[in-house]
């Protein structure tokens, strides 16, 4: 299924404009509804029953199968009523730290499709093209709606601004369906699947093979999660990703391998160039730590470095860098260690 190109849309156009109305209307097409129905759980709510409350943490989204739902935003904003095939609560899945902006109640008996994070992610592999178009429409609708609320209430709301920034950024990342399956949702850098595609392309399409690898791990990250919570931990991971993204050149790749482990694959470099990249990362993270308040927004990192032999595969590269990273951790972290043979040759 294909839909209107976002390049043809003018966000300032009148609501009467048919193309914009189709984009911003929160109703699933029959194909989209069937896709969601295959992955969601069904729930029934009685008249007046609360589905979620304003200010609660968003972790699920909903699609109306039958009945009507009332969204009460409070603060002199008129309630909104949703009916069959309309969806709501999607910010809870698109933005990990989102707090609900309305009370949702059943207006009569209501049957809903309910999707948690795992079910929502399952839509990507099931129908990436259809899912990408749904996300594009959703982003346009949310940004338009939130901008209208900000204008109506005439005040700055930090959470809404953060939502707009994230959604505008997501719009560019979702210009092609492929990006849905190769981008880490939390940090916006590449994920393991994207790394695999990158390495495959370098081998099959005659691109310059990678020449250097930095394996980066956050120091004492578990303590940050345990003391300050996972929301703060997520922001720390985003800080690491931002630093890696800022230093990655056109043919390089910044990647989150999982948890608090990242890597930077460098296409063209030597030992001096790779050392400079590592020094920049260490210095940038230390600076962010020093500028943090009581609640950390960054952490120190440990780095394992290795120059690559293009004839070897990723698993071999990773093992060498991981050994160097292990030694950096054993030395107390917040530093760089090279693969042993390179470290010895540098000391000769």
Coordinates of C-alpha atoms in Angstrom, one line a residue:
X1 CA 0.0 0.0 0.0
X2 CA 1.2 3.5 -0.8
X3 CA 0.1 6.9 0.4
X4 CA 0.7 10.6 -0.4
X5 CA 4.3 11.7 -0.3
X6 CA 5.2 13.9 2.7
X7 CA 7.1 16.1 0.3
X8 CA 3.8 17.3 -1.2
X9 CA 2.3 18.3 2.1
X10 CA 2.2 21.8 3.4
X11 CA 1.7 21.6 7.3
X12 CA 0.3 25.2 7.2
X13 CA -2.5 24.3 4.8
X14 CA -6.2 24.6 5.7
X15 CA -7.9 21.7 7.5
X16 CA -10.3 21.7 4.6
X17 CA -7.6 20.6 2.3
X18 CA -8.4 17.0 1.4
X19 CA -4.8 15.7 1.2
X20 CA -3.9 17.1 4.7
X21 CA -7.2 15.8 6.2
X22 CA -6.4 12.3 5.0
X23 CA -3.0 12.5 6.5
X24 CA -3.9 13.9 9.9
X25 CA -7.1 11.9 10.5
X26 CA -6.5 9.3 13.2
X27 CA -8.5 6.5 11.5
X28 CA -6.9 3.2 10.3
X29 CA -7.6 2.0 6.8
X30 CA -9.0 -1.5 6.5
X31 CA -5.6 -2.9 5.7
X32 CA -4.0 -1.1 8.6
X33 CA -6.8 -2.3 11.0
X34 CA -6.3 -5.9 9.8
X35 CA -2.5 -5.6 10.5
X36 CA -3.0 -4.2 14.0
X37 CA -5.7 -6.8 14.8
X38 CA -3.3 -9.6 14.0
X39 CA -0.8 -8.3 16.6
X40 CA -2.9 -6.7 19.3
X41 CA -4.9 -8.0 22.2
X42 CA -8.6 -7.3 22.5
X43 CA -10.1 -5.6 25.6
X44 CA -13.6 -4.7 26.6
X45 CA -14.5 -1.6 28.8
X46 CA -17.8 -0.9 30.4
X47 CA -19.5 2.5 30.3
X48 CA -17.5 5.1 32.3
X49 CA -14.6 2.8 32.9
X50 CA -11.2 4.5 32.8
X51 CA -8.8 3.3 30.1
X52 CA -5.9 5.5 31.3
X53 CA -5.5 8.7 33.3
X54 CA -3.9 12.0 32.4
X55 CA -0.3 12.1 33.8
X56 CA 0.2 8.3 33.8
X57 CA 3.1 6.8 31.9
X58 CA 2.2 5.8 28.4
X59 CA 3.1 2.2 27.5
X60 CA 0.3 1.1 25.2
X61 CA -1.8 2.4 22.3
X62 CA -5.4 1.6 21.4
X63 CA -7.7 1.2 18.3
X64 CA -11.5 1.3 18.7
X65 CA -13.2 -1.8 17.4
X66 CA -16.7 -0.7 18.5
X67 CA -18.2 1.9 20.7
X68 CA -17.0 5.4 21.6
X69 CA -14.1 6.8 23.7
X70 CA -14.0 10.2 25.4
X71 CA -10.6 12.0 25.7
X72 CA -10.7 14.7 28.4
X73 CA -7.6 17.0 28.2
X74 CA -8.8 19.3 31.0
X75 CA -7.6 22.9 31.3
X76 CA -10.6 24.3 29.4
X77 CA -9.9 22.2 26.3
X78 CA -13.1 20.6 24.9
X79 CA -13.3 16.8 25.2
X80 CA -12.7 14.7 22.1
X81 CA -14.8 11.7 21.1
X82 CA -13.4 8.8 19.1
X83 CA -15.3 6.0 17.3
X84 CA -14.7 2.9 15.2
X85 CA -11.2 2.4 13.6
X86 CA -9.8 5.5 15.3
X87 CA -6.6 5.1 17.3
X88 CA -5.2 6.9 20.4
X89 CA -2.4 6.8 22.9
X90 CA 0.3 6.2 20.3
X91 CA 2.7 8.7 21.9
X92 CA 3.1 6.1 24.7
X93 CA 4.9 3.9 22.2
X94 CA 6.6 6.5 20.0
X95 CA 8.1 8.4 22.9
X96 CA 9.4 6.3 25.8
X97 CA 9.1 9.0 28.5
X98 CA 5.6 10.2 27.4
X99 CA 3.0 11.0 30.1
X100 CA -0.6 10.8 29.0
X101 CA -2.1 14.2 28.2
X102 CA -5.8 13.2 28.6
X103 CA -8.1 11.0 30.6
X104 CA -9.5 8.2 28.4
X105 CA -12.9 6.8 29.3
X106 CA -15.4 4.4 27.7
X107 CA -18.5 6.2 26.6
X108 CA -20.8 3.2 26.6
X109 CA -19.6 -0.3 26.1
X110 CA -16.3 -0.3 24.2
X111 CA -14.1 -2.9 22.6
X112 CA -10.5 -2.0 21.9
X113 CA -7.4 -3.3 20.3
X114 CA -4.5 -2.8 22.8
X115 CA -0.8 -2.9 21.6
X116 CA 2.2 -2.9 24.0
X117 CA 5.7 -2.1 22.9
X118 CA 6.6 -5.7 21.8
X119 CA 3.4 -6.0 19.7
X120 CA 3.9 -2.5 18.2
X121 CA 7.5 -3.5 17.1
X122 CA 6.0 -6.7 15.6
X123 CA 4.2 -4.6 13.0
X124 CA 7.5 -3.5 11.5
X125 CA 8.6 -7.0 10.5
X126 CA 5.1 -8.0 9.5
X127 CA 4.4 -5.2 7.0
X128 CA 7.1 -2.5 6.9
X129 CA 5.7 -0.5 4.0
X130 CA 2.2 -0.3 5.4
X131 CA 3.6 0.4 8.9
X132 CA 5.9 3.2 7.6
X133 CA 3.0 5.0 5.9
X134 CA 1.0 4.7 9.2
X135 CA 3.9 6.3 11.1
X136 CA 4.2 9.1 8.6
X137 CA 0.5 10.0 8.9
X138 CA 0.7 9.7 12.7
X139 CA 3.7 12.0 13.0
X140 CA 2.0 14.6 10.8
X141 CA -1.2 14.4 12.8
X142 CA 0.5 14.5 16.2
X143 CA 2.7 17.5 15.3
X144 CA -0.2 19.4 13.9
X145 CA -2.3 18.6 17.0
X146 CA 0.4 19.4 19.5
X147 CA 1.3 22.7 17.8
X148 CA -2.4 23.7 17.9
X149 CA -2.5 22.9 21.7
X150 CA 0.6 25.0 22.4
X151 CA -0.9 27.9 20.5
X152 CA -4.3 27.6 22.2
X153 CA -2.9 27.3 25.7
X154 CA -0.2 30.0 25.1
X155 CA 2.4 28.5 27.3
X156 CA 5.5 26.4 26.8
X157 CA 5.3 22.8 27.8
X158 CA 8.6 21.0 27.9
X159 CA 7.2 17.6 27.3
X160 CA 5.3 18.8 24.2
X161 CA 8.4 20.5 22.8
X162 CA 10.4 17.3 23.3
X163 CA 7.7 15.3 21.6
X164 CA 7.7 17.7 18.6
X165 CA 11.5 17.6 18.3
X166 CA 11.5 13.8 18.4
X167 CA 8.7 13.5 15.9
X168 CA 10.2 16.0 13.4
X169 CA 13.4 14.1 13.7
X170 CA 11.6 10.8 13.2
X171 CA 9.9 12.2 10.0
X172 CA 13.3 12.5 8.2
X173 CA 14.4 9.0 9.4
X174 CA 11.3 7.4 8.1
X175 CA 11.6 8.8 4.5
X176 CA 12.3 5.2 3.4
X177 CA 10.8 2.0 4.8
X178 CA 14.3 0.5 5.1
X179 CA 15.2 2.9 7.9
X180 CA 12.5 1.3 10.1
X181 CA 14.4 -1.9 10.4
X182 CA 17.9 -0.6 10.6
X183 CA 17.6 2.3 13.2
X184 CA 17.6 1.9 17.0
X185 CA 14.3 3.3 18.2
X186 CA 15.7 4.9 21.4
X187 CA 18.9 6.6 20.2
X188 CA 18.3 7.1 16.4
X189 CA 21.7 5.5 15.5
X190 CA 22.0 2.2 13.6
X191 CA 21.0 -1.1 15.2
X192 CA 22.5 -4.6 14.7
X193 CA 20.4 -5.2 11.6
X194 CA 21.6 -1.9 10.1
X195 CA 25.2 -2.8 10.9
X196 CA 24.8 -6.1 9.1
X197 CA 23.3 -4.4 6.0
X198 CA 26.2 -1.8 6.1
X199 CA 28.9 -4.5 6.2
X200 CA 27.1 -6.5 3.5
X201 CA 26.9 -3.5 1.2
X202 CA 30.6 -2.7 1.7
X203 CA 31.5 -6.2 0.6
X204 CA 29.1 -6.7 -2.2
X205 CA 29.0 -3.2 -3.8
X206 CA 32.7 -2.4 -4.0
X207 CA 32.5 0.3 -1.3
X208 CA 35.6 1.1 0.7
X209 CA 35.8 -1.6 3.4
X210 CA 35.9 -0.6 7.0
X211 CA 39.4 0.0 8.4
X212 CA 38.8 0.7 12.1
X213 CA 36.5 -0.2 14.9
X214 CA 35.8 1.4 18.3
X215 CA 33.8 -0.6 20.7
X216 CA 32.2 1.7 23.4
X217 CA 30.6 0.6 26.7
X218 CA 29.1 2.9 29.3
X219 CA 30.8 2.8 32.7
X220 CA 28.6 1.9 35.7
X221 CA 25.5 2.3 33.7
X222 CA 23.5 -0.1 35.8
X223 CA 24.1 2.1 38.8
X224 CA 22.5 5.0 36.9
X225 CA 19.4 3.0 36.1
X226 CA 19.2 1.6 39.7
X227 CA 19.6 5.1 41.4
X228 CA 17.9 7.4 38.9
X229 CA 15.6 5.2 36.9
X230 CA 15.4 4.0 33.3
X231 CA 14.2 7.4 31.9
X232 CA 17.5 9.0 33.0
X233 CA 19.4 5.9 31.7
X234 CA 17.7 6.4 28.3
X235 CA 18.9 10.0 28.2
X236 CA 22.4 8.9 29.0
X237 CA 22.3 6.4 26.1
X238 CA 21.0 9.2 23.8
X239 CA 23.9 11.4 24.8
X240 CA 26.4 8.6 23.8
X241 CA 24.6 8.2 20.5
X242 CA 24.7 11.9 19.8
X243 CA 28.4 12.1 20.4
X244 CA 29.0 9.1 18.0
X245 CA 26.7 10.6 15.4
X246 CA 28.5 13.9 15.5
X247 CA 31.9 12.3 14.8
X248 CA 30.7 9.8 12.2
X249 CA 31.7 10.8 8.6
X250 CA 29.7 10.0 5.5
X251 CA 30.9 6.4 5.1
X252 CA 31.2 5.6 8.8
X253 CA 28.6 3.9 10.9
X254 CA 27.5 4.7 14.5
X255 CA 25.7 1.8 16.0
X256 CA 24.0 0.7 19.2
X257 CA 24.7 -3.0 19.6
X258 CA 22.4 -3.5 22.5
X259 CA 22.0 -2.3 26.1
X260 CA 24.7 0.2 26.8
X261 CA 27.1 -1.1 24.2
X262 CA 27.9 1.0 21.1
X263 CA 30.4 0.9 18.3
X264 CA 31.8 3.3 15.6
X265 CA 32.9 1.6 12.4
X266 CA 35.3 3.8 10.5
X267 CA 35.6 3.5 6.7
X268 CA 38.9 5.3 6.1
X269 CA 41.5 5.7 8.9
X270 CA 44.8 4.7 10.4
X271 CA 45.9 4.3 14.0
X272 CA 46.4 8.0 14.5
X273 CA 43.0 8.8 13.0
X274 CA 41.3 6.2 15.1
X275 CA 43.0 7.4 18.2
X276 CA 41.8 10.9 17.6
X277 CA 38.2 9.6 17.2
X278 CA 38.5 7.8 20.5
X279 CA 40.0 10.8 22.3
X280 CA 37.2 13.0 21.1
X281 CA 34.5 10.5 22.4
X282 CA 36.2 10.3 25.8
X283 CA 36.7 14.1 26.1
X284 CA 33.1 14.8 24.9
X285 CA 31.6 12.4 27.4
X286 CA 33.7 13.7 30.3
X287 CA 32.6 17.2 29.4
X288 CA 29.0 16.2 29.4
X289 CA 29.4 14.5 32.8
X290 CA 31.0 17.7 34.2
X291 CA 28.2 19.8 33.0
X292 CA 25.5 17.6 34.4
X293 CA 23.6 18.6 37.5
X294 CA 22.5 16.2 40.3
X295 CA 20.7 14.0 37.7
X296 CA 23.3 12.7 35.2
X297 CA 22.7 13.2 31.5
X298 CA 25.9 11.4 30.5
X299 CA 28.5 9.0 31.8
X300 CA 32.1 8.1 31.3
X301 CA 32.8 5.4 28.7
X302 CA 35.4 2.7 28.1
X303 CA 36.6 2.0 24.5
X304 CA 38.3 -0.9 22.8
X305 CA 40.1 -0.1 19.5
X306 CA 41.2 -2.2 16.7
X307 CA 42.4 -1.7 13.1
X308 CA 40.6 -4.1 10.8
X309 CA 41.7 -6.7 8.2
X310 CA 39.0 -6.6 5.5
X311 CA 39.5 -10.3 4.9
X312 CA 38.2 -11.1 8.3
X313 CA 34.5 -11.0 9.3
X314 CA 32.6 -9.0 11.9
X315 CA 32.7 -11.7 14.6
X316 CA 36.5 -11.7 14.5
X317 CA 36.7 -7.8 14.5
X318 CA 34.3 -7.8 17.5
X319 CA 36.3 -10.4 19.5
X320 CA 39.5 -8.3 19.1
X321 CA 37.8 -5.0 20.1
X322 CA 36.0 -6.7 22.9
X323 CA 39.2 -8.0 24.4
X324 CA 40.6 -4.5 24.3
X325 CA 37.4 -3.1 25.9
X326 CA 37.6 -5.7 28.6
X327 CA 41.1 -4.5 29.5
X328 CA 39.9 -0.9 29.6
X329 CA 37.1 -1.9 32.0
X330 CA 39.6 -3.7 34.2
X331 CA 41.8 -0.6 34.4
X332 CA 38.9 1.3 35.9
X333 CA 37.1 2.5 32.8
X334 CA 37.0 6.0 31.4
X335 CA 39.8 5.2 28.9
X336 CA 40.9 3.5 25.7
X337 CA 42.8 0.3 25.2
X338 CA 44.0 -1.1 21.9
X339 CA 43.9 -4.7 20.6
X340 CA 47.0 -6.3 22.2
X341 CA 49.1 -6.8 19.0
X342 CA 48.6 -3.1 18.0
X343 CA 49.3 -1.9 21.6
X344 CA 52.6 -3.9 21.6
X345 CA 53.7 -2.6 18.1
X346 CA 53.0 0.9 19.2
X347 CA 55.3 0.5 22.2
X348 CA 58.2 -0.9 20.1

